[in-house]
mmCIF file of C-alpha atoms and ligand atoms in Angstrom:
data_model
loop_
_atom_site.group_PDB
_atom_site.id
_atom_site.type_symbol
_atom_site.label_atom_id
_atom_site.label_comp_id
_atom_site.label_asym_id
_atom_site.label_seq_id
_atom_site.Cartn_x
_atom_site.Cartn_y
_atom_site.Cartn_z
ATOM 1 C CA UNK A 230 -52.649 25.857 -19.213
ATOM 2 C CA UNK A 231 -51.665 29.678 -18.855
ATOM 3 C CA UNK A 232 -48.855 30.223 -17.092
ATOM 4 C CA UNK A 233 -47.514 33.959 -15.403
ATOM 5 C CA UNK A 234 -43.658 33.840 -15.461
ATOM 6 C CA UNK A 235 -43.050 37.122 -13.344
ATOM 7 C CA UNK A 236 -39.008 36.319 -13.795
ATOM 8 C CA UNK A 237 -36.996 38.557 -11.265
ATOM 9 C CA UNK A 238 -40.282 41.333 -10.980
ATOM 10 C CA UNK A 239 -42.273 42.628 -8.652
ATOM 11 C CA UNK A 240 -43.234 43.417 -4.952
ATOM 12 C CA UNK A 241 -45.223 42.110 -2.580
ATOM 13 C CA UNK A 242 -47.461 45.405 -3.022
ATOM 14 C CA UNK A 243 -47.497 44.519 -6.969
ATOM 15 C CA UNK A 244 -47.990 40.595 -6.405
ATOM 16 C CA UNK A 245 -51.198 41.269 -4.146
ATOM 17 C CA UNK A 246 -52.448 44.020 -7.014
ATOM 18 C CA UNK A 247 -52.007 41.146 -9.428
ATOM 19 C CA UNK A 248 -54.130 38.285 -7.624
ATOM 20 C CA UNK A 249 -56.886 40.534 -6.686
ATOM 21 C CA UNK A 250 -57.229 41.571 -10.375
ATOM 22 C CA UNK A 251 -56.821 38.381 -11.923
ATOM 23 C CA UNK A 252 -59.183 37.166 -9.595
ATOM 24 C CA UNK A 253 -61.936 39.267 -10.488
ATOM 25 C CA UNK A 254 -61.349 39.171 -14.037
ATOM 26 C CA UNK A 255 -61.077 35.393 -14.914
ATOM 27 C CA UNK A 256 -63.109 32.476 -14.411
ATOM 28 C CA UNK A 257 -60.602 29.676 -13.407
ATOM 29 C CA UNK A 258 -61.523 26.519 -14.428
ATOM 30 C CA UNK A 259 -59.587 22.971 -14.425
ATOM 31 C CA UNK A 260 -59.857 22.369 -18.528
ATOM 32 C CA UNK A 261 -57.493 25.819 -18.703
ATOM 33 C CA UNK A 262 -55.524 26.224 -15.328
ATOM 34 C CA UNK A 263 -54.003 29.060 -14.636
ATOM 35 C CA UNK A 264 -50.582 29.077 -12.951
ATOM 36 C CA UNK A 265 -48.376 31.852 -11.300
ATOM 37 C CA UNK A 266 -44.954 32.218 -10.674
ATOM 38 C CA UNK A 267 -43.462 34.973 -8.514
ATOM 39 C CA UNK A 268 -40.288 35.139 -7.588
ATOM 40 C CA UNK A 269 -39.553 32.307 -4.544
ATOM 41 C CA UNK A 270 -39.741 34.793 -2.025
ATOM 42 C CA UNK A 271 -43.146 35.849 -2.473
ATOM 43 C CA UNK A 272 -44.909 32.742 -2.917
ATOM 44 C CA UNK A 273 -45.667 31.930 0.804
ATOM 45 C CA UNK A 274 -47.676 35.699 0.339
ATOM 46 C CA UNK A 275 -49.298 34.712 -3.118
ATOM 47 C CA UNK A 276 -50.547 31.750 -1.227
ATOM 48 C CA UNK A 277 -52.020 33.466 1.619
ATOM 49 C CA UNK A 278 -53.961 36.072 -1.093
ATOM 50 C CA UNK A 279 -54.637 32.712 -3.072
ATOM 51 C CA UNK A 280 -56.346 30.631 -0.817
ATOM 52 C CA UNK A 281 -58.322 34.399 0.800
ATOM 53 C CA UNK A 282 -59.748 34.589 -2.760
ATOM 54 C CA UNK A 283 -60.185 30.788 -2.923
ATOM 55 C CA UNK A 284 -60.001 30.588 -6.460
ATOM 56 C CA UNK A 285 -58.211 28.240 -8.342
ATOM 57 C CA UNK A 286 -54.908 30.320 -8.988
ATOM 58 C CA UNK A 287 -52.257 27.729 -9.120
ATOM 59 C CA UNK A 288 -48.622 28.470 -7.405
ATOM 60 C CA UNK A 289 -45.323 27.946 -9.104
ATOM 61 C CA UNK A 290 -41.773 28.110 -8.714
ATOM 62 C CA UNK A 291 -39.061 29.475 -11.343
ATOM 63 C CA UNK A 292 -36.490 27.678 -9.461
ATOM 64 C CA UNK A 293 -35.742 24.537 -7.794
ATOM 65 C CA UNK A 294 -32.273 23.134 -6.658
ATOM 66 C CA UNK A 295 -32.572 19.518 -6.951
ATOM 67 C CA UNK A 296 -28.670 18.984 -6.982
ATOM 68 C CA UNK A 297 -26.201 18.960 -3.999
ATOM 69 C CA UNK A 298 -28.687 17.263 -1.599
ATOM 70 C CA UNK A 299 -26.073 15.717 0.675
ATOM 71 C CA UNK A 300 -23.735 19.393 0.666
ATOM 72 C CA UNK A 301 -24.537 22.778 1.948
ATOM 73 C CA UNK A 302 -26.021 25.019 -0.352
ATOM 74 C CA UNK A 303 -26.262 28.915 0.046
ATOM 75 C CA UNK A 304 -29.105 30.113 -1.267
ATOM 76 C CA UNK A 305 -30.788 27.071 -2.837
ATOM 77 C CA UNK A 306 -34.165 26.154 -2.843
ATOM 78 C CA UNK A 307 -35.304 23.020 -2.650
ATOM 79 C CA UNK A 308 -38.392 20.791 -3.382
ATOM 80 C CA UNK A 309 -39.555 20.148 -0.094
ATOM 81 C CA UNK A 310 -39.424 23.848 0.764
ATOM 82 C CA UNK A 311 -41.412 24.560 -2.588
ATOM 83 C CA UNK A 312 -44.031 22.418 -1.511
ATOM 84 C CA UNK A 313 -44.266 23.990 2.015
ATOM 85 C CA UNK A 314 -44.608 26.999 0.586
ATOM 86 C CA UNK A 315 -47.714 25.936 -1.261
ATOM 87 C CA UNK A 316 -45.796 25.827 -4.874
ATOM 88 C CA UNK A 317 -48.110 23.047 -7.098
ATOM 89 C CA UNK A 318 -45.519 23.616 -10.367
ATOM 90 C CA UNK A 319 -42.180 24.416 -10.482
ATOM 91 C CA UNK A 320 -40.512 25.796 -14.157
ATOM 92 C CA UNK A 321 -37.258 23.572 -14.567
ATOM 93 C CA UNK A 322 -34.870 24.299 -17.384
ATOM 94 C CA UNK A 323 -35.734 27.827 -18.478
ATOM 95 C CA UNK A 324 -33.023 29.297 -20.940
ATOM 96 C CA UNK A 325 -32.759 31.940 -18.494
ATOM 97 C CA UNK A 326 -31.314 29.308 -16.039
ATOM 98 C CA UNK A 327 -29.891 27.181 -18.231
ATOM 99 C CA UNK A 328 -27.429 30.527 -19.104
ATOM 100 C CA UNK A 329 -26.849 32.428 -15.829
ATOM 101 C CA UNK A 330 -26.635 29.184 -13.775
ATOM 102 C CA UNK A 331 -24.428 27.145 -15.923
ATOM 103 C CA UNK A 332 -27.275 24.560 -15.771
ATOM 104 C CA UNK A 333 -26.324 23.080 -19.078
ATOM 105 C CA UNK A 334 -25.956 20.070 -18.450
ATOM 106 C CA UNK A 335 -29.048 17.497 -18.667
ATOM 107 C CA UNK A 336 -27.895 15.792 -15.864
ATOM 108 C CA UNK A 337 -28.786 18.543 -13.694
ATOM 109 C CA UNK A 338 -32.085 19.252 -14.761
ATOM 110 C CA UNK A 339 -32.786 15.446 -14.572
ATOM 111 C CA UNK A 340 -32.155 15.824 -11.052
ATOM 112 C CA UNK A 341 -34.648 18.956 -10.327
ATOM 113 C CA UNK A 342 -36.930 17.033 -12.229
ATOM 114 C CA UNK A 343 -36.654 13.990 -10.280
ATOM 115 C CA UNK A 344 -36.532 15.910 -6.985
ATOM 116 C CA UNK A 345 -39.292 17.619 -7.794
ATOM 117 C CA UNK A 346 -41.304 14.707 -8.508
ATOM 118 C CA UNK A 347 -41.017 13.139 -5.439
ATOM 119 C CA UNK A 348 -42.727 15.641 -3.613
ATOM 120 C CA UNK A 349 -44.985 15.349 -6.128
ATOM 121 C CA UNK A 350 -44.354 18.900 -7.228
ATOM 122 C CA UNK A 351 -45.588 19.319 -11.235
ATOM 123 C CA UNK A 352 -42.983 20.192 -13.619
ATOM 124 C CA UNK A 353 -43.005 22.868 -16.821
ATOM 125 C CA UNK A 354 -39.958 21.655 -18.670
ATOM 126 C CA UNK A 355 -38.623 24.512 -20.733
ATOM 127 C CA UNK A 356 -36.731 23.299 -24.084
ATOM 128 C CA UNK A 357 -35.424 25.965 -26.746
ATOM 129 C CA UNK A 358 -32.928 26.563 -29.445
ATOM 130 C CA UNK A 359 -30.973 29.261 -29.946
ATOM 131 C CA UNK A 360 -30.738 32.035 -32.800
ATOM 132 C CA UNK A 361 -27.406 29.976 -34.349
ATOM 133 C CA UNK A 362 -28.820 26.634 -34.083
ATOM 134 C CA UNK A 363 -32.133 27.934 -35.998
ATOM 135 C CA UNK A 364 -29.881 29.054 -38.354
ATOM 136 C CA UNK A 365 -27.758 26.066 -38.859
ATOM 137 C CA UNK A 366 -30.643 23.849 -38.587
ATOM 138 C CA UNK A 367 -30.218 22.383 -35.635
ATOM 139 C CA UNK A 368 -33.367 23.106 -34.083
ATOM 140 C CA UNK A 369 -34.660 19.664 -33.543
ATOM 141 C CA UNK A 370 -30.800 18.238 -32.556
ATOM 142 C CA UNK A 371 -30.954 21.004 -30.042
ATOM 143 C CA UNK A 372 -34.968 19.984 -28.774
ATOM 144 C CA UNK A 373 -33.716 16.337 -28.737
ATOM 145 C CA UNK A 374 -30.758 16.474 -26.840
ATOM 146 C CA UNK A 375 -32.646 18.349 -24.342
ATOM 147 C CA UNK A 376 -35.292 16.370 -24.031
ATOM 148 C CA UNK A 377 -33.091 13.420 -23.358
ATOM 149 C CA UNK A 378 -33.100 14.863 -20.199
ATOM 150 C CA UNK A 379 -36.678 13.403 -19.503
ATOM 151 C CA UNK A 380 -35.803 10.087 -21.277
ATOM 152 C CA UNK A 381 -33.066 10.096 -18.145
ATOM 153 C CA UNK A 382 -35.499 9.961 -15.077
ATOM 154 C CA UNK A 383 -34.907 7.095 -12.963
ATOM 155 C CA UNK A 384 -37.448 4.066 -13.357
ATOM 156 C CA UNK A 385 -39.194 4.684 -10.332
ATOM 157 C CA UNK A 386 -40.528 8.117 -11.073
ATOM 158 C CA UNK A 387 -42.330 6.364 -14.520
ATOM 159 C CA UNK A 388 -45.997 6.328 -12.377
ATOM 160 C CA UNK A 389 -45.437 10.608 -11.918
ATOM 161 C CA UNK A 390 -43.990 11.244 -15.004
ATOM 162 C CA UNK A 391 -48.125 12.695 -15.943
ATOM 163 C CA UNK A 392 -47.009 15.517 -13.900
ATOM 164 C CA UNK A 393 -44.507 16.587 -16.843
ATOM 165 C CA UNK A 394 -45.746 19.991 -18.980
ATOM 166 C CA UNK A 395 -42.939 20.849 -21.830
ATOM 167 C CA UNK A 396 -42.667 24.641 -22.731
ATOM 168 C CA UNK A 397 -41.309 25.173 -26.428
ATOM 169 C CA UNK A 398 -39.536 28.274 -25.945
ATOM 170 C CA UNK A 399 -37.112 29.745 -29.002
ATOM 171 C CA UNK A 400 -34.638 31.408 -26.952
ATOM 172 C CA UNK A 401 -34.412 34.088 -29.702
ATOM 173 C CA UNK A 402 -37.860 34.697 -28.868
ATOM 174 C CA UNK A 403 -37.865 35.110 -25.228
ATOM 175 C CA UNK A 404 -38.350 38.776 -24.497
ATOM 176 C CA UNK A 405 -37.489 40.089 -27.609
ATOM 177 C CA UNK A 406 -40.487 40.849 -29.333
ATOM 178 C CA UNK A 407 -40.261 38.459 -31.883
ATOM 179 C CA UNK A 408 -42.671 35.682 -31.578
ATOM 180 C CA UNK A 409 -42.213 32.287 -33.936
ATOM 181 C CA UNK A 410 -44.398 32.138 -36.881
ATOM 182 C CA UNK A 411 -47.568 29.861 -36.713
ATOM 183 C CA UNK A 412 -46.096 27.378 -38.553
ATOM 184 C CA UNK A 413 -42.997 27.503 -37.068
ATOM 185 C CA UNK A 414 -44.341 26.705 -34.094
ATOM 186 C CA UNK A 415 -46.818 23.663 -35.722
ATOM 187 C CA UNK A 416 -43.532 21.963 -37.030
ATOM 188 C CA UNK A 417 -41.640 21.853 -33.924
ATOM 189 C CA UNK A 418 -44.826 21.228 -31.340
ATOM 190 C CA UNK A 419 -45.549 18.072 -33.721
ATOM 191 C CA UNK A 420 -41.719 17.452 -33.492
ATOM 192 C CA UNK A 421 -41.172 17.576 -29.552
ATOM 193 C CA UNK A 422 -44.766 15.615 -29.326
ATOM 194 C CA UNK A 423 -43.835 12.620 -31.990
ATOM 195 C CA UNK A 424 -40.126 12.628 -30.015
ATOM 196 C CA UNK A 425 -41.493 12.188 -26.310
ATOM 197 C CA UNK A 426 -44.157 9.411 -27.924
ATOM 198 C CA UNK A 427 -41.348 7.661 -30.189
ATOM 199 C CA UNK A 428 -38.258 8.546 -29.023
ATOM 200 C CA UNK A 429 -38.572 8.868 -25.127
ATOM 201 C CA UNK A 430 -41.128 6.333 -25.772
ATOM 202 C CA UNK A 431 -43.681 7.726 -23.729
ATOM 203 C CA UNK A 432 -46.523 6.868 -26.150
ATOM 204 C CA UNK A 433 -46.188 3.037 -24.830
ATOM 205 C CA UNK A 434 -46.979 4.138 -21.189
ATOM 206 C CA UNK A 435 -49.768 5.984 -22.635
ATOM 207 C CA UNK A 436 -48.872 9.231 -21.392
ATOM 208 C CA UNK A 437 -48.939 12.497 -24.110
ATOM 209 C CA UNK A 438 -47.136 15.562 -22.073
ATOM 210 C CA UNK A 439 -48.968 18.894 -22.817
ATOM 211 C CA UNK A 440 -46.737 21.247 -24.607
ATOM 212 C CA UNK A 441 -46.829 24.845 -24.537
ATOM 213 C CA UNK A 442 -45.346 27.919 -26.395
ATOM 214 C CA UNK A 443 -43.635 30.717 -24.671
ATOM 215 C CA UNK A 444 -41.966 33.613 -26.421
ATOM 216 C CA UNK A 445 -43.109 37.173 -26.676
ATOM 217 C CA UNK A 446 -46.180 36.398 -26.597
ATOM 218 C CA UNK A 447 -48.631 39.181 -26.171
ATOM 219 C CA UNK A 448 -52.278 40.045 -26.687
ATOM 220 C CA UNK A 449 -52.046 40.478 -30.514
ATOM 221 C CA UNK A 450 -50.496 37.362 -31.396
ATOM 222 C CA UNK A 451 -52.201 35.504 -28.353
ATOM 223 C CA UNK A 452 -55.030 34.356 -30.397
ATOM 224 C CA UNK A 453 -53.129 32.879 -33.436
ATOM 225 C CA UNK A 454 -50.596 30.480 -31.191
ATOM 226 C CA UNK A 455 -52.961 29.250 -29.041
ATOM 227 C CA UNK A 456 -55.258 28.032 -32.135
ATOM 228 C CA UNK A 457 -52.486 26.365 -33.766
ATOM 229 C CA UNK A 458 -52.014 22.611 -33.668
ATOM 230 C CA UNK A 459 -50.294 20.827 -31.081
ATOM 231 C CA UNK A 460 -49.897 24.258 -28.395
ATOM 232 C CA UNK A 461 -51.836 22.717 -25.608
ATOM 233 C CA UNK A 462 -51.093 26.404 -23.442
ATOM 234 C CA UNK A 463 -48.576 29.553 -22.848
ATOM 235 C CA UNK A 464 -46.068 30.537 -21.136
ATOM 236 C CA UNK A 465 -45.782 34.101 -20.553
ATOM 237 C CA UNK A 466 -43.121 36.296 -19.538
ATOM 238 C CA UNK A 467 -43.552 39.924 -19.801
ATOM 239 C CA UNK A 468 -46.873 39.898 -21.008
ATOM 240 C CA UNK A 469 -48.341 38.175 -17.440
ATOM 241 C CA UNK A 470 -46.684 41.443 -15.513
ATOM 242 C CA UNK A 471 -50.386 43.328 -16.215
ATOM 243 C CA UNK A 472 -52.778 41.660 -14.867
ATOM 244 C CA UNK A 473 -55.322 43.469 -17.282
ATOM 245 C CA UNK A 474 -53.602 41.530 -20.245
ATOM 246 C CA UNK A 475 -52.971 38.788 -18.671
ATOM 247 C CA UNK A 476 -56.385 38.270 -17.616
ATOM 248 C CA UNK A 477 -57.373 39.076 -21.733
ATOM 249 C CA UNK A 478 -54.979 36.524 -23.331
ATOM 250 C CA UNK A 479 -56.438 33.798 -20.457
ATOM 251 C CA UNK A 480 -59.908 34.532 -21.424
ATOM 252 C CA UNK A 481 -58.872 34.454 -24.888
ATOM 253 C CA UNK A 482 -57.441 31.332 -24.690
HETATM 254 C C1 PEP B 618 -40.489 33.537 -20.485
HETATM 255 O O1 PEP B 618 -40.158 34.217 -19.529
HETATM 256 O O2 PEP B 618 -40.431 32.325 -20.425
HETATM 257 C C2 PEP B 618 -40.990 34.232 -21.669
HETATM 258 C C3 PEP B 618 -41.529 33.534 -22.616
HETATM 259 O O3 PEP B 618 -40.864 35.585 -21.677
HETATM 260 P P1 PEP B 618 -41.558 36.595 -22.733
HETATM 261 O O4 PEP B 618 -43.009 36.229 -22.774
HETATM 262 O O5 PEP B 618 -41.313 37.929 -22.124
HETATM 263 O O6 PEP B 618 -40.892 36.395 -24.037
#
């Protein structure tokens, strides 16, 4: 799985530039799917370009507000709107979020996720440490205790729970250039997989969540990550803007 994370970027002008590109310069197919996600207000026009292509570009949302169902909410978004939109995926727990929207707490994001799910919206849950907890070695404490917020989801939403993608995004290396070393990236892929099978215990429902690395990655290092063990896709910020690269790192990939 590839996924286009436009963040807060671009116009409807750019987003119709972008399909028609990536359209004719990839060959979609469902082993590698290929997801984009414009900002919320453009989606209902990616959709229309989408399904006038009729390829298999897949439609996400970067935000979902699966909290404060029974209160007014200014501005929110929620998952039945996503879906009547035409969304398919929906990113849930990006560090971006996590910091500008105070949604730090897991309790939260177990909530999107669970909203999400019942309209049968499919999740990329984005986990990351920081710069100080890499330091301190506290990467996996960090991955674990937000991961618990999967172990969380009520009982019911165990037959969906297939519909989960985790994105290992370093937070140090979100837009700052500086991808995670190969092996880096090995270590904590096998981590977050062996703690969703053990811990979360997953492994006894027999489900194994694809997990994918996003952080500065470009067309250089594109090759490397997605060869190395356990990085079932990508995530891509700035990288996804051009469609001309982000058509090469797909068919790289
Ligand atoms: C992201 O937006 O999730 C991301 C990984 O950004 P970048 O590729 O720009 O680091």
């Amino acid at each position: 799985m590839i996924v286009a994370n436009w963040k807060m970027n671009g116009t409807r002008q750019s987003v119709t530039e972008w399909i028609d590109s990536v359209s004719g310069n990839i060959d979609i197919d469902n082993i590698n799917p290929c997801i984009f996600c414009p900002p919320a207000c453009y989606l209902e026009h990616a959709r229309k370009l989408i399904e006038k292509h009729n390829n298999r570009i897949k439609l996400g949302s970067q935000i979902i507000n699966g909290t404060n169902y029974d209160k007014p909410l200014t501005g929110g978004i929620s998952a039945k709107m996503l879906k009547d939109v035409g969304a398919e995926y929906v990113i849930i727990g990006h560090s971006e979020q996590r910091d500008f929207l105070g949604k730090i707490n897991n309790n939260f994001l177990t909530e999107d996720v669970e909203k999400a799910l019942s309209e049968n919206l499919k999740i990329i849950f984005c986990v990351g440490e920081d710069f100080q907890s890499k330091e301190n070695s506290e990467t996996y404490l960090c991955l674990g205790e937000q991961l618990d917020a999967l172990g969380q989801l009520h009982s019911t939403h165990e037959n969906k729970l297939r519909s989960i993608t985790v994105a290992y995004e370093p937070i140090w290396a979100i837009g700052s250039g500086l991808n995670a070393e190969k092996d880096y990236i090995e270590e904590t892929h096998e981590f977050i997989k062996k703690y969703i099978n053990d811990h979360l215990g997953w492994s006894q429902l027999d489900i194994y969540p694809a997990v994918l690395y996003g952080g500065s990655v470009n067309l250089d290092n594109c090759e490397e990550i997605i060869s190395s063990t356990d990085v079932d896709g990508l995530l891509i910020g700035g990288a996804s803007l051009n469609s001309e690269t982000f058509s090469k790192i797909y068919n790289l990939s």
